[in-house]
Coordinates of C-alpha atoms in Angstrom, one line a residue:
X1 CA 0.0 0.0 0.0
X2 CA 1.8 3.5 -0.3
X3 CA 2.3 5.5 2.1
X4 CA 0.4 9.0 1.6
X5 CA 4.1 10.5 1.7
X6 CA 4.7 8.4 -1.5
X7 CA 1.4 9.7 -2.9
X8 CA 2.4 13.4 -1.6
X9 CA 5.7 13.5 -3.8
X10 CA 4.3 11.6 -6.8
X11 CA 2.1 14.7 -6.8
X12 CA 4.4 17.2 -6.5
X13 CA 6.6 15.6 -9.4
X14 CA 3.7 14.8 -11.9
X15 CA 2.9 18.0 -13.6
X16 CA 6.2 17.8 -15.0
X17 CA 5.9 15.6 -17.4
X18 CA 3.9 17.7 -19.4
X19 CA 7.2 20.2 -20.1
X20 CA 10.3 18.3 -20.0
X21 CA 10.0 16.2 -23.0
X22 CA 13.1 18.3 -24.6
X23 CA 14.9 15.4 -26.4
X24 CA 14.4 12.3 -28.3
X25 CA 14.8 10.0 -25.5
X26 CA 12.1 10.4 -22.8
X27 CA 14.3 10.3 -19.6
X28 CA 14.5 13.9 -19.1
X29 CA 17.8 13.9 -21.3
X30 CA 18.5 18.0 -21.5
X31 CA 18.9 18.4 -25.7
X32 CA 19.1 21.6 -27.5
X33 CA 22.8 21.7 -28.3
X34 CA 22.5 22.1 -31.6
X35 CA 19.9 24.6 -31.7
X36 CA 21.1 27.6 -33.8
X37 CA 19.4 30.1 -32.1
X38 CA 19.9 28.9 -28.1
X39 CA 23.1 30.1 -26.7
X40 CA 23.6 28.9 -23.2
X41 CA 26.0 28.7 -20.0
X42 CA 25.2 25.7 -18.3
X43 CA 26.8 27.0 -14.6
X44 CA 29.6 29.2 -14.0
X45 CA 30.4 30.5 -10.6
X46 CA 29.6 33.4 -8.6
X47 CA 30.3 35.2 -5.1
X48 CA 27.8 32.9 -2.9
X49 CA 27.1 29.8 -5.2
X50 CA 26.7 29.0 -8.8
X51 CA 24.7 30.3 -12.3
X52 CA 23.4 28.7 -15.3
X53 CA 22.7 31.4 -18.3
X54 CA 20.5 31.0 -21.3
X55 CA 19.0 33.3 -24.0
X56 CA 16.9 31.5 -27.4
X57 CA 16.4 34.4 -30.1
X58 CA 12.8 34.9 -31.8
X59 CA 12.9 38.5 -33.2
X60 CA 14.9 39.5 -36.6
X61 CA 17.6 40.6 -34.2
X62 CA 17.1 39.5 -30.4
X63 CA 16.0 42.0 -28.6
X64 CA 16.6 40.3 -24.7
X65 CA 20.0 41.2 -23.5
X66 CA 21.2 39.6 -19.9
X67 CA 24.4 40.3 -17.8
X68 CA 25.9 38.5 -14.8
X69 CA 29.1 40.1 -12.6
X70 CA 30.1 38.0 -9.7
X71 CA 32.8 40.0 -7.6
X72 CA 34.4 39.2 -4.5
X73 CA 31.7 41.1 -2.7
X74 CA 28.7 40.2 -4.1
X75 CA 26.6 39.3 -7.4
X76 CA 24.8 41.4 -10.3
X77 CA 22.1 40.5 -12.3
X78 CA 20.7 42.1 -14.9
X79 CA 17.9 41.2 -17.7
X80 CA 16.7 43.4 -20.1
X81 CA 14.0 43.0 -23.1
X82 CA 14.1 45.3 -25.8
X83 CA 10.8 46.4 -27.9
X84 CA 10.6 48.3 -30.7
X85 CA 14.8 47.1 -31.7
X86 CA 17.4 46.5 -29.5
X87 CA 19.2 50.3 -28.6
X88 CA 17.6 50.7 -25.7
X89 CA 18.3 47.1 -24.1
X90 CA 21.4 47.0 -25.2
X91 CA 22.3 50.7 -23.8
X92 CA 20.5 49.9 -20.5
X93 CA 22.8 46.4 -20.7
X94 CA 25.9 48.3 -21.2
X95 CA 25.9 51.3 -18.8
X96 CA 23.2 49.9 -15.8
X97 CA 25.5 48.1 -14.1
X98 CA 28.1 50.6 -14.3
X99 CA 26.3 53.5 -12.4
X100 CA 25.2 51.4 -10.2
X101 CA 28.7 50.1 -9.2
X102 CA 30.1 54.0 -9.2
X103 CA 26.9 54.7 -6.7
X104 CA 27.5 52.4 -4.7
X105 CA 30.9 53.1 -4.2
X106 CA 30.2 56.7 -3.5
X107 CA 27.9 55.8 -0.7
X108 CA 29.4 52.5 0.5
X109 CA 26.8 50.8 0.2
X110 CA 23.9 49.4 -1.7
X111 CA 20.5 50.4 -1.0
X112 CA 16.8 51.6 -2.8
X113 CA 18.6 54.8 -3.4
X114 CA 21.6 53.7 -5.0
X115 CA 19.4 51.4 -7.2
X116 CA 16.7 54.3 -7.5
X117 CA 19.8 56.7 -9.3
X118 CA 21.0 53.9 -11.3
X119 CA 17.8 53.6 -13.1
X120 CA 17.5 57.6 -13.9
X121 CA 21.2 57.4 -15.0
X122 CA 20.4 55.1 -17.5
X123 CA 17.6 56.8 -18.4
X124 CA 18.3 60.1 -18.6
X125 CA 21.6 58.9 -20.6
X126 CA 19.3 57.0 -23.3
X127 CA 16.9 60.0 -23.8
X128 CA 20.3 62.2 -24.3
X129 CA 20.8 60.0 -27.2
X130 CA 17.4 59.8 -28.6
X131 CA 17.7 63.7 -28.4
X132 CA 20.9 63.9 -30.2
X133 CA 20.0 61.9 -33.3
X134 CA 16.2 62.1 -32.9
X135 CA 16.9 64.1 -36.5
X136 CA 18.3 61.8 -38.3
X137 CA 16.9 58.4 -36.7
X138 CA 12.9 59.5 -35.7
X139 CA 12.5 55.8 -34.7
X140 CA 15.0 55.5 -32.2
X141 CA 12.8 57.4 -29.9
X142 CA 10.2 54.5 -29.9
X143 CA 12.4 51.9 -28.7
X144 CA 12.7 51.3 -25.2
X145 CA 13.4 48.6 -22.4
X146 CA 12.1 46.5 -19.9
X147 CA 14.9 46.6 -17.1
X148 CA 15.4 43.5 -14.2
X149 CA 18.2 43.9 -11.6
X150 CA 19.2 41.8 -8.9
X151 CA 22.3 42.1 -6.4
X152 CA 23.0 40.0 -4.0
X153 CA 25.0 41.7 -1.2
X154 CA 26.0 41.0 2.5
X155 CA 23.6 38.4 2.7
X156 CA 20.9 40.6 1.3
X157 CA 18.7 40.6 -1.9
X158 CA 17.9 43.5 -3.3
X159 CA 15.6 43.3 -6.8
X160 CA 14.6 46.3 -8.7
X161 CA 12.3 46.2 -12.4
X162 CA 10.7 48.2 -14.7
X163 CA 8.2 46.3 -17.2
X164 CA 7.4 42.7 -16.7
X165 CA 10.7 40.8 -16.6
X166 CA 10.9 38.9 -13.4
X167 CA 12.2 37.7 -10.6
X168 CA 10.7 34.7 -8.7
X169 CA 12.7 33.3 -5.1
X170 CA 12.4 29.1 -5.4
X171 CA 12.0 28.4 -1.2
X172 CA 12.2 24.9 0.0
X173 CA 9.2 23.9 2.8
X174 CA 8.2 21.3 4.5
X175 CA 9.2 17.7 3.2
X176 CA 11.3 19.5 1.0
X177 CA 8.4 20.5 -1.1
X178 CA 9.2 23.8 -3.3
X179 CA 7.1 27.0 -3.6
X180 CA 7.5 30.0 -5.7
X181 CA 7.7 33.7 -4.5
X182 CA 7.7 36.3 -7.3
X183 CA 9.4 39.1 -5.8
X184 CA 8.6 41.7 -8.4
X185 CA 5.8 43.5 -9.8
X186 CA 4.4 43.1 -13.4
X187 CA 3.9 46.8 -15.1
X188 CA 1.6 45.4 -17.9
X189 CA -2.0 46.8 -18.9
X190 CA -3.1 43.0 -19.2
X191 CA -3.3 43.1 -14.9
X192 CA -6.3 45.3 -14.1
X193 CA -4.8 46.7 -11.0
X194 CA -2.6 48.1 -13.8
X195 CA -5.3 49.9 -15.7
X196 CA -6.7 50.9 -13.1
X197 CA -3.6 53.2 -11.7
X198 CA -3.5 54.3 -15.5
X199 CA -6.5 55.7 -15.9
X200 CA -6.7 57.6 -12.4
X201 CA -3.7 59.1 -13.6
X202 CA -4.7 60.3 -17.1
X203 CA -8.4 60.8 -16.1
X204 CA -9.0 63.2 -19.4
X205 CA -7.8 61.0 -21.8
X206 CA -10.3 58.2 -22.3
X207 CA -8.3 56.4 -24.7
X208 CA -5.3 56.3 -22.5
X209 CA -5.9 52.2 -22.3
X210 CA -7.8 50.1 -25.7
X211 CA -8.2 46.6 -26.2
X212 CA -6.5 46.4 -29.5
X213 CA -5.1 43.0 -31.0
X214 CA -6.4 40.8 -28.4
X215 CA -4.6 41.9 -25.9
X216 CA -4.7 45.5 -23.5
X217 CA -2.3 48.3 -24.6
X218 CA -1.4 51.6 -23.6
X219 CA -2.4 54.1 -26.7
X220 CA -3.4 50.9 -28.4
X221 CA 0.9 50.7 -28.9
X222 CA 2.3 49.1 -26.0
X223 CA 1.5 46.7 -23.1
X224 CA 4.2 47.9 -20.4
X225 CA 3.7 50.8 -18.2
X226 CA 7.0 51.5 -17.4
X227 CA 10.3 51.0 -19.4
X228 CA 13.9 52.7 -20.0
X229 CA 13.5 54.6 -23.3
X230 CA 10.0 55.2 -25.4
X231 CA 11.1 58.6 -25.4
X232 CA 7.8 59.2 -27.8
X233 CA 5.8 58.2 -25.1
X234 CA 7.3 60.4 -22.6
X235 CA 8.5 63.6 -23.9
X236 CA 6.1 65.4 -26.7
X237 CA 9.0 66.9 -28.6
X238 CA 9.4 62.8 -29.9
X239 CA 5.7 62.3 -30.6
X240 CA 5.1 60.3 -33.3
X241 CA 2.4 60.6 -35.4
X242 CA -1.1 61.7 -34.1
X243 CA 0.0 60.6 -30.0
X244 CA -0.8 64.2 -28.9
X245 CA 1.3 64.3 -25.2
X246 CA 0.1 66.3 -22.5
X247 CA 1.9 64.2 -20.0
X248 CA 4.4 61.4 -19.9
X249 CA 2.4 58.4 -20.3
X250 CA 5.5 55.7 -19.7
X251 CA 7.4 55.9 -16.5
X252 CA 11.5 54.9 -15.3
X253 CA 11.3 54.5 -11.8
X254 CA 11.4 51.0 -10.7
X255 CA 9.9 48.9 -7.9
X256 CA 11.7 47.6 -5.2
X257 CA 12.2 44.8 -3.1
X258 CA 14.7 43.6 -0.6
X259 CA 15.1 40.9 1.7
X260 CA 17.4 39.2 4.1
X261 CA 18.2 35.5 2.7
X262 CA 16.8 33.0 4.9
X263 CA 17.8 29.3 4.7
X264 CA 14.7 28.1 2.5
X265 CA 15.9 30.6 0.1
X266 CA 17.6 28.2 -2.5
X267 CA 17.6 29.8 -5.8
X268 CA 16.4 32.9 -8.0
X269 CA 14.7 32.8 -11.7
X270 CA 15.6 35.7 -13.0
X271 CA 13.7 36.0 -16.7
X272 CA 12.6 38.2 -19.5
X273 CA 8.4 37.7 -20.2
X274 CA 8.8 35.6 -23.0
X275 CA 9.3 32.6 -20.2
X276 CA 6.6 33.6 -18.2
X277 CA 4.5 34.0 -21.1
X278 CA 4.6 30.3 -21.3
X279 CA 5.5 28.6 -17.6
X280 CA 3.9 30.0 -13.9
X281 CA 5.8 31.0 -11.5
X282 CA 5.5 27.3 -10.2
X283 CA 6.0 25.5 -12.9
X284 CA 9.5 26.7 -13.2
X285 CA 10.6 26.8 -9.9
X286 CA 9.8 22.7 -9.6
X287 CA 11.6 22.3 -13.0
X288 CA 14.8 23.9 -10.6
X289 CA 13.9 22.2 -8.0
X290 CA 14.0 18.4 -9.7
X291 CA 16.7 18.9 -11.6
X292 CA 20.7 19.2 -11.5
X293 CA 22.1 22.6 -11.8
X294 CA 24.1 21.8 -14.5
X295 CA 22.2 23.2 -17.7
X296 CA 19.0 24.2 -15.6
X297 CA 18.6 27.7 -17.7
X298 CA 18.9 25.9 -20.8
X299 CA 16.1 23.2 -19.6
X300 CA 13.6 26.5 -18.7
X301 CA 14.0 27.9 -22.1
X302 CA 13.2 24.3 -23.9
X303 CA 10.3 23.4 -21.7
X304 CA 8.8 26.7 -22.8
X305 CA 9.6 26.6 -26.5
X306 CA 7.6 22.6 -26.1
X307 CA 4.8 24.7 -24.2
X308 CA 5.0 27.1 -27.0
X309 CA 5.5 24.0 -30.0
X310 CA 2.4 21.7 -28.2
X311 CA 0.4 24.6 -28.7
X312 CA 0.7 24.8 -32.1
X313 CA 1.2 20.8 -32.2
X314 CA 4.4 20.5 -33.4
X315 CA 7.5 18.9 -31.7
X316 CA 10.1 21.2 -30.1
X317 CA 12.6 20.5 -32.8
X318 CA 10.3 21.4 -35.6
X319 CA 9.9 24.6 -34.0
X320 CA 13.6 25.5 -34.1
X321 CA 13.7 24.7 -37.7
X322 CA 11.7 28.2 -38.5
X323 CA 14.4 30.5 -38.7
X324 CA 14.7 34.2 -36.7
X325 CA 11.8 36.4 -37.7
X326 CA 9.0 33.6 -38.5
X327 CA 10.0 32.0 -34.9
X328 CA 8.3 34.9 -33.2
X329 CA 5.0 34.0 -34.2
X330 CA 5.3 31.2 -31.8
X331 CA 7.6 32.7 -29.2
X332 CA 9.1 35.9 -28.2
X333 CA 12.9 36.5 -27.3
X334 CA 13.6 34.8 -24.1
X335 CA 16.3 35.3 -21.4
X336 CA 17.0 33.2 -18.3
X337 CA 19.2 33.4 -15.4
X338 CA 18.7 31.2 -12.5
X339 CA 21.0 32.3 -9.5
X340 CA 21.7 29.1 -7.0
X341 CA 22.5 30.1 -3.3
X342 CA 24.6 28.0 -1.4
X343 CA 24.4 29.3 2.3
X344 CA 27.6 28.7 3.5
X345 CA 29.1 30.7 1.1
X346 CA 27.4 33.9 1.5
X347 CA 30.3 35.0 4.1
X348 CA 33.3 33.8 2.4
X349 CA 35.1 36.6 -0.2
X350 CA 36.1 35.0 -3.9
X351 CA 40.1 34.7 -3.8
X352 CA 39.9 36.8 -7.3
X353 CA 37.4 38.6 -9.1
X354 CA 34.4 36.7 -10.8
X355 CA 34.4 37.0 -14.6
X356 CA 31.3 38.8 -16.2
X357 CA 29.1 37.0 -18.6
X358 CA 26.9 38.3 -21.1
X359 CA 23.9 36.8 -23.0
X360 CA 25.1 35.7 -26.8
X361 CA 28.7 37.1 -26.2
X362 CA 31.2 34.4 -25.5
X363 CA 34.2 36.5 -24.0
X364 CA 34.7 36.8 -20.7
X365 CA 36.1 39.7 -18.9
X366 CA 37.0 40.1 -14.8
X367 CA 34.4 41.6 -13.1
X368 CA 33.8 45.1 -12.2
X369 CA 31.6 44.1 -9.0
X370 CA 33.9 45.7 -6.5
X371 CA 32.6 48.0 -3.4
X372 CA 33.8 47.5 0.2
X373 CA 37.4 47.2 -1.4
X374 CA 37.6 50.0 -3.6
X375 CA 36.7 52.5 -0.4
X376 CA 39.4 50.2 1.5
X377 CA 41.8 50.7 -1.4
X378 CA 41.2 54.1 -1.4
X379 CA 42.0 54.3 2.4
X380 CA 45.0 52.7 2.7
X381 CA 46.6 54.9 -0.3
X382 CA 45.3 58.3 1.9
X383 CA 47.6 56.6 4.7
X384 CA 50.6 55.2 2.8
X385 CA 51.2 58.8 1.7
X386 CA 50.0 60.4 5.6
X387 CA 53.5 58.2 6.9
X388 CA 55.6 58.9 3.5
X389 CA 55.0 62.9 4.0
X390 CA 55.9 62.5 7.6
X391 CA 58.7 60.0 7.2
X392 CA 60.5 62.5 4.9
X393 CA 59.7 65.4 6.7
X394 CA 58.3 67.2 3.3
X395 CA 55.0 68.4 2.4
X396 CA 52.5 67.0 -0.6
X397 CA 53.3 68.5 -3.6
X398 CA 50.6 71.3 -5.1
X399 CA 49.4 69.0 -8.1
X400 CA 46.4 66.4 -7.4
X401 CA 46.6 63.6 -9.6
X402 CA 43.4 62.7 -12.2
X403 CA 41.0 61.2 -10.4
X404 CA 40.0 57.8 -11.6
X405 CA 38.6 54.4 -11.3
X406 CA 40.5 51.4 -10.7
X407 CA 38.4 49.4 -13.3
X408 CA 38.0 52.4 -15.9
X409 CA 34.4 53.7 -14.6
X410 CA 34.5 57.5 -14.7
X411 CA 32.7 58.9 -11.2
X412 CA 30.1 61.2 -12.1
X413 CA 31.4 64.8 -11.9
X414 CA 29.8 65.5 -7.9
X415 CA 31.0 63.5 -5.4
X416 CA 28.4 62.8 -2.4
X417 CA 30.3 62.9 0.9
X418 CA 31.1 59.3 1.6
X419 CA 30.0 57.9 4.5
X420 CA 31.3 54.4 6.4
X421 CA 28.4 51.1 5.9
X422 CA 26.8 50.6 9.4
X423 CA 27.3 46.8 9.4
X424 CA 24.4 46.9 10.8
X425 CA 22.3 45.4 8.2
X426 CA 18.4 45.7 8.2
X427 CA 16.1 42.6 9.2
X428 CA 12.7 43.7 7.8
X429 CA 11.9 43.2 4.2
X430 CA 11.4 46.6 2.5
X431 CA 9.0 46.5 -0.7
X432 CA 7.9 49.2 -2.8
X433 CA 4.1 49.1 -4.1
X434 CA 3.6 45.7 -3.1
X435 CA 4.3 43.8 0.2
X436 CA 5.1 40.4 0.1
X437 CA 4.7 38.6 2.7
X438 CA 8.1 37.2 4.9
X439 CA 7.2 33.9 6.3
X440 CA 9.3 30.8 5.8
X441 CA 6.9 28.2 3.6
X442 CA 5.4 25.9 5.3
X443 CA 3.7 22.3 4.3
X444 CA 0.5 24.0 3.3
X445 CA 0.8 25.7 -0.5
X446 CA 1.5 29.2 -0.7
X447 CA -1.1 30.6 -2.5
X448 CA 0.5 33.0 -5.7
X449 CA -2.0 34.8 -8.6
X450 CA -0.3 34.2 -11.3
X451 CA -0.7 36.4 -14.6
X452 CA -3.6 35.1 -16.4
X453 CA -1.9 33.2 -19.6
X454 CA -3.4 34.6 -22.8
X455 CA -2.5 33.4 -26.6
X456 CA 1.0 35.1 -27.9
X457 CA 0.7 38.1 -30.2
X458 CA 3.2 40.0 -31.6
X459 CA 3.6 42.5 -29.5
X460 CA 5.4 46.2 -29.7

């Protein structure tokens, strides 16, 4: 007779079957190696565990960029989908990451205000271009990115997002069961809550949200409230059209959410929509959960393309047979980044830097995730010369040396007064617009809304 633990985890596992068939054989074998369009890390290290990386192109020219730096102190994440082409994703890509390291060495720290000014950077740096060859390139000013960042930093996650890329915390409960925790919050028209904030603030414009396409949009164009870029949307000297502006109807300013890692926190899914288009929350964190690290990424993006193939009833490989272009009638651009936590690591310092990865580029680079030491580096070269001027009896000379980075970042031109971290780190989970709930799972589900699946479109 089994035991109703036997009959517990033979539930648990079941629904999985419907989205790992990936490969010819049907034991789970992870296939897609010779996909032309899936480029993939299968686990590379960083500060407090490991990372598996994977990005499958659907668009002309993929849209998704992704970027992982591990450092000694910590661990960046970044994953950003493009609409409307790619110079917005790949700008926000390229220069995120980078004002928020040079903020958070300024202040020591990492905080909601250091990711807050990171985001406005970016921003304000994109529209600067948009503005500068707005003349010659009109369209550039309707391109624009959804933005997902994680850190992890003295033991501390902090997640910020514009759009509806996600991040979603895998925690183990009771009997080792897994449950999902999406830690950000979805700015798409298709949620009414959405809509709703929409249309209270544009009350004079009726038209403000349209069903259009089968699907809710903002000015019957786009589906994301908030985004890097879309200048037309934003400012009215880049209207397009007939899109009369009397106000910004896009915003840049993120949500936020932090949290002290607890033990039952085992992993993050870090992902651009086009996964969650196609797996819950739940679905993908007991994919994680029942399989080895090795490759993980690369097995969330198949079992979405046979989600996306089964819907269509084709097999997964006949679906990577249509090449770049036709494939995102069946799919959009996805990126994936699952970030394992291994406890017992979370103290230690890496010996030497982590190398940075990003999605599609096969060179590696050291990484430029470097705090706590910089201000330390910085303090002992203030006291080497304090004992070499009194040693010698002679006084500086009149010439300052050219202030810059160790790792080739300029520092923006005003310098906030440093001040020392605390080391007192904060025990509460701060969330911005939404407050989730900080209680360690236990045996009885945690109940999650997920996004109401609806049929793919081709969307803006």
């Amino acid at each position: 007779m089994v035991s109703w633990l036997d009959r517990t985890v033979s539930a648990c596992c079941q629904p999985l079957g419907r989205y790992i068939g990936l490969s010819s054989s049907e034991d789970g074998v992870l296939g897609g190696e010779d996909y032309p369009l899936l480029w993939y890390r299968d686990l590379e290290k960083h500060s407090c565990g490991e990372f598996s990386f994977a990005v499958v192109q659907a668009n002309q020219v993929c849209e998704d960029y992704g970027h992982v730096e591990p450092g000694r102190e910590g661990t960046f994440v970044g994953v950003y989908d493009g609409h409307g082409g790619l110079d917005a994703s790949r700008f926000a890509c390229d220069n995120l990451s980078r004002h928020l390291i040079t903020l958070a060495r300024e202040k020591g720290t990492i905080d909601k205000e250091v990711l807050n000014n990171a985001f406005a950077a970016t921003e304000d740096g994109f529209l600067s271009i948009v503005e500068r060859e707005f003349h010659d390139d009109p369209e550039i000013a309707s391109t624009g990115s959804c933005c997902l960042v994680g850190v992890i930093w003295k033991r501390r996650l902090y997640v910020a997002n514009l759009g509806d890329c996600r991040a979603v915390l895998g925690q183990t409960g009771i009997f080792n069961r897994i449950f999902a925790k999406q830690l950000t919050n979805d700015h798409n028209v298709r949620i009414k809550e959405v809509r709703d904030e929409l249309r209270a603030l544009h009350p004079d414009d009726p038209n403000i949200v349209t069903y259009v396409r089968r699907t809710w949009r903002v000015k019957s164009i786009i589906q994301v409230t908030r985004a890097i870029g879309d200048a037309f949307l934003k400012k009215p000297e880049f209207a397009i059209g007939a899109i009369p502006l009397k106000r910004p109807v896009l915003r840049a300013d993120p949500s936020f959410c932090s949290r002290n890692l607890q033990p039952c926190d085992k992993f993050v899914i870090f992902a651009s929509d086009g996964l969650w288009d196609l797996l819950s929350n739940q679905e993908a964190v007991k994919i994680v959960h029942a399989y080895p690290r090795q490759g993980i990424a690369r097995r969330l993006v198949l079992s979405a393309l046979n989600v996306a193939a089964r819907a269509r009833k084709l097999k997964c490989d006949d679906l990577m047979n249509y090449d770049k272009g036709v494939r995102r009638a069946f799919h959009d651009d996805i990126t994936v980044v699952v970030i394992f936590i291994d406890h017992e690591k979370l103290n230690d310092k890496l010996t030497a830097p982590g190398m940075s990865v990003r999605g599609y580029v096969d060179t590696h680079r050291p990484s430029d995730f470097n705090i706590e030491q910089e201000v330390a580096t910085e303090t002992e070269h203030t006291e080497t010369e304090s004992t070499e001027t009194e040693s010698t009896g002679t006084e500086p000379t009149g010439t300052e040396p050219t202030e810059t980075e160790a790792t080739g970042i300029e520092r923006s031109e005003t310098e906030p007064t440093k001040t020392e971290p605390t080391g007192t780190e904060p025990t509460e989970t701060e969330c911005s617009e939404t407050e989730h709930t900080e209680t360690e799972p236990t045996g009885t589900e945690v109940a999650e809304t997920e996004p109401t699946k609806t049929e793919l479109t081709v969307t803006v």
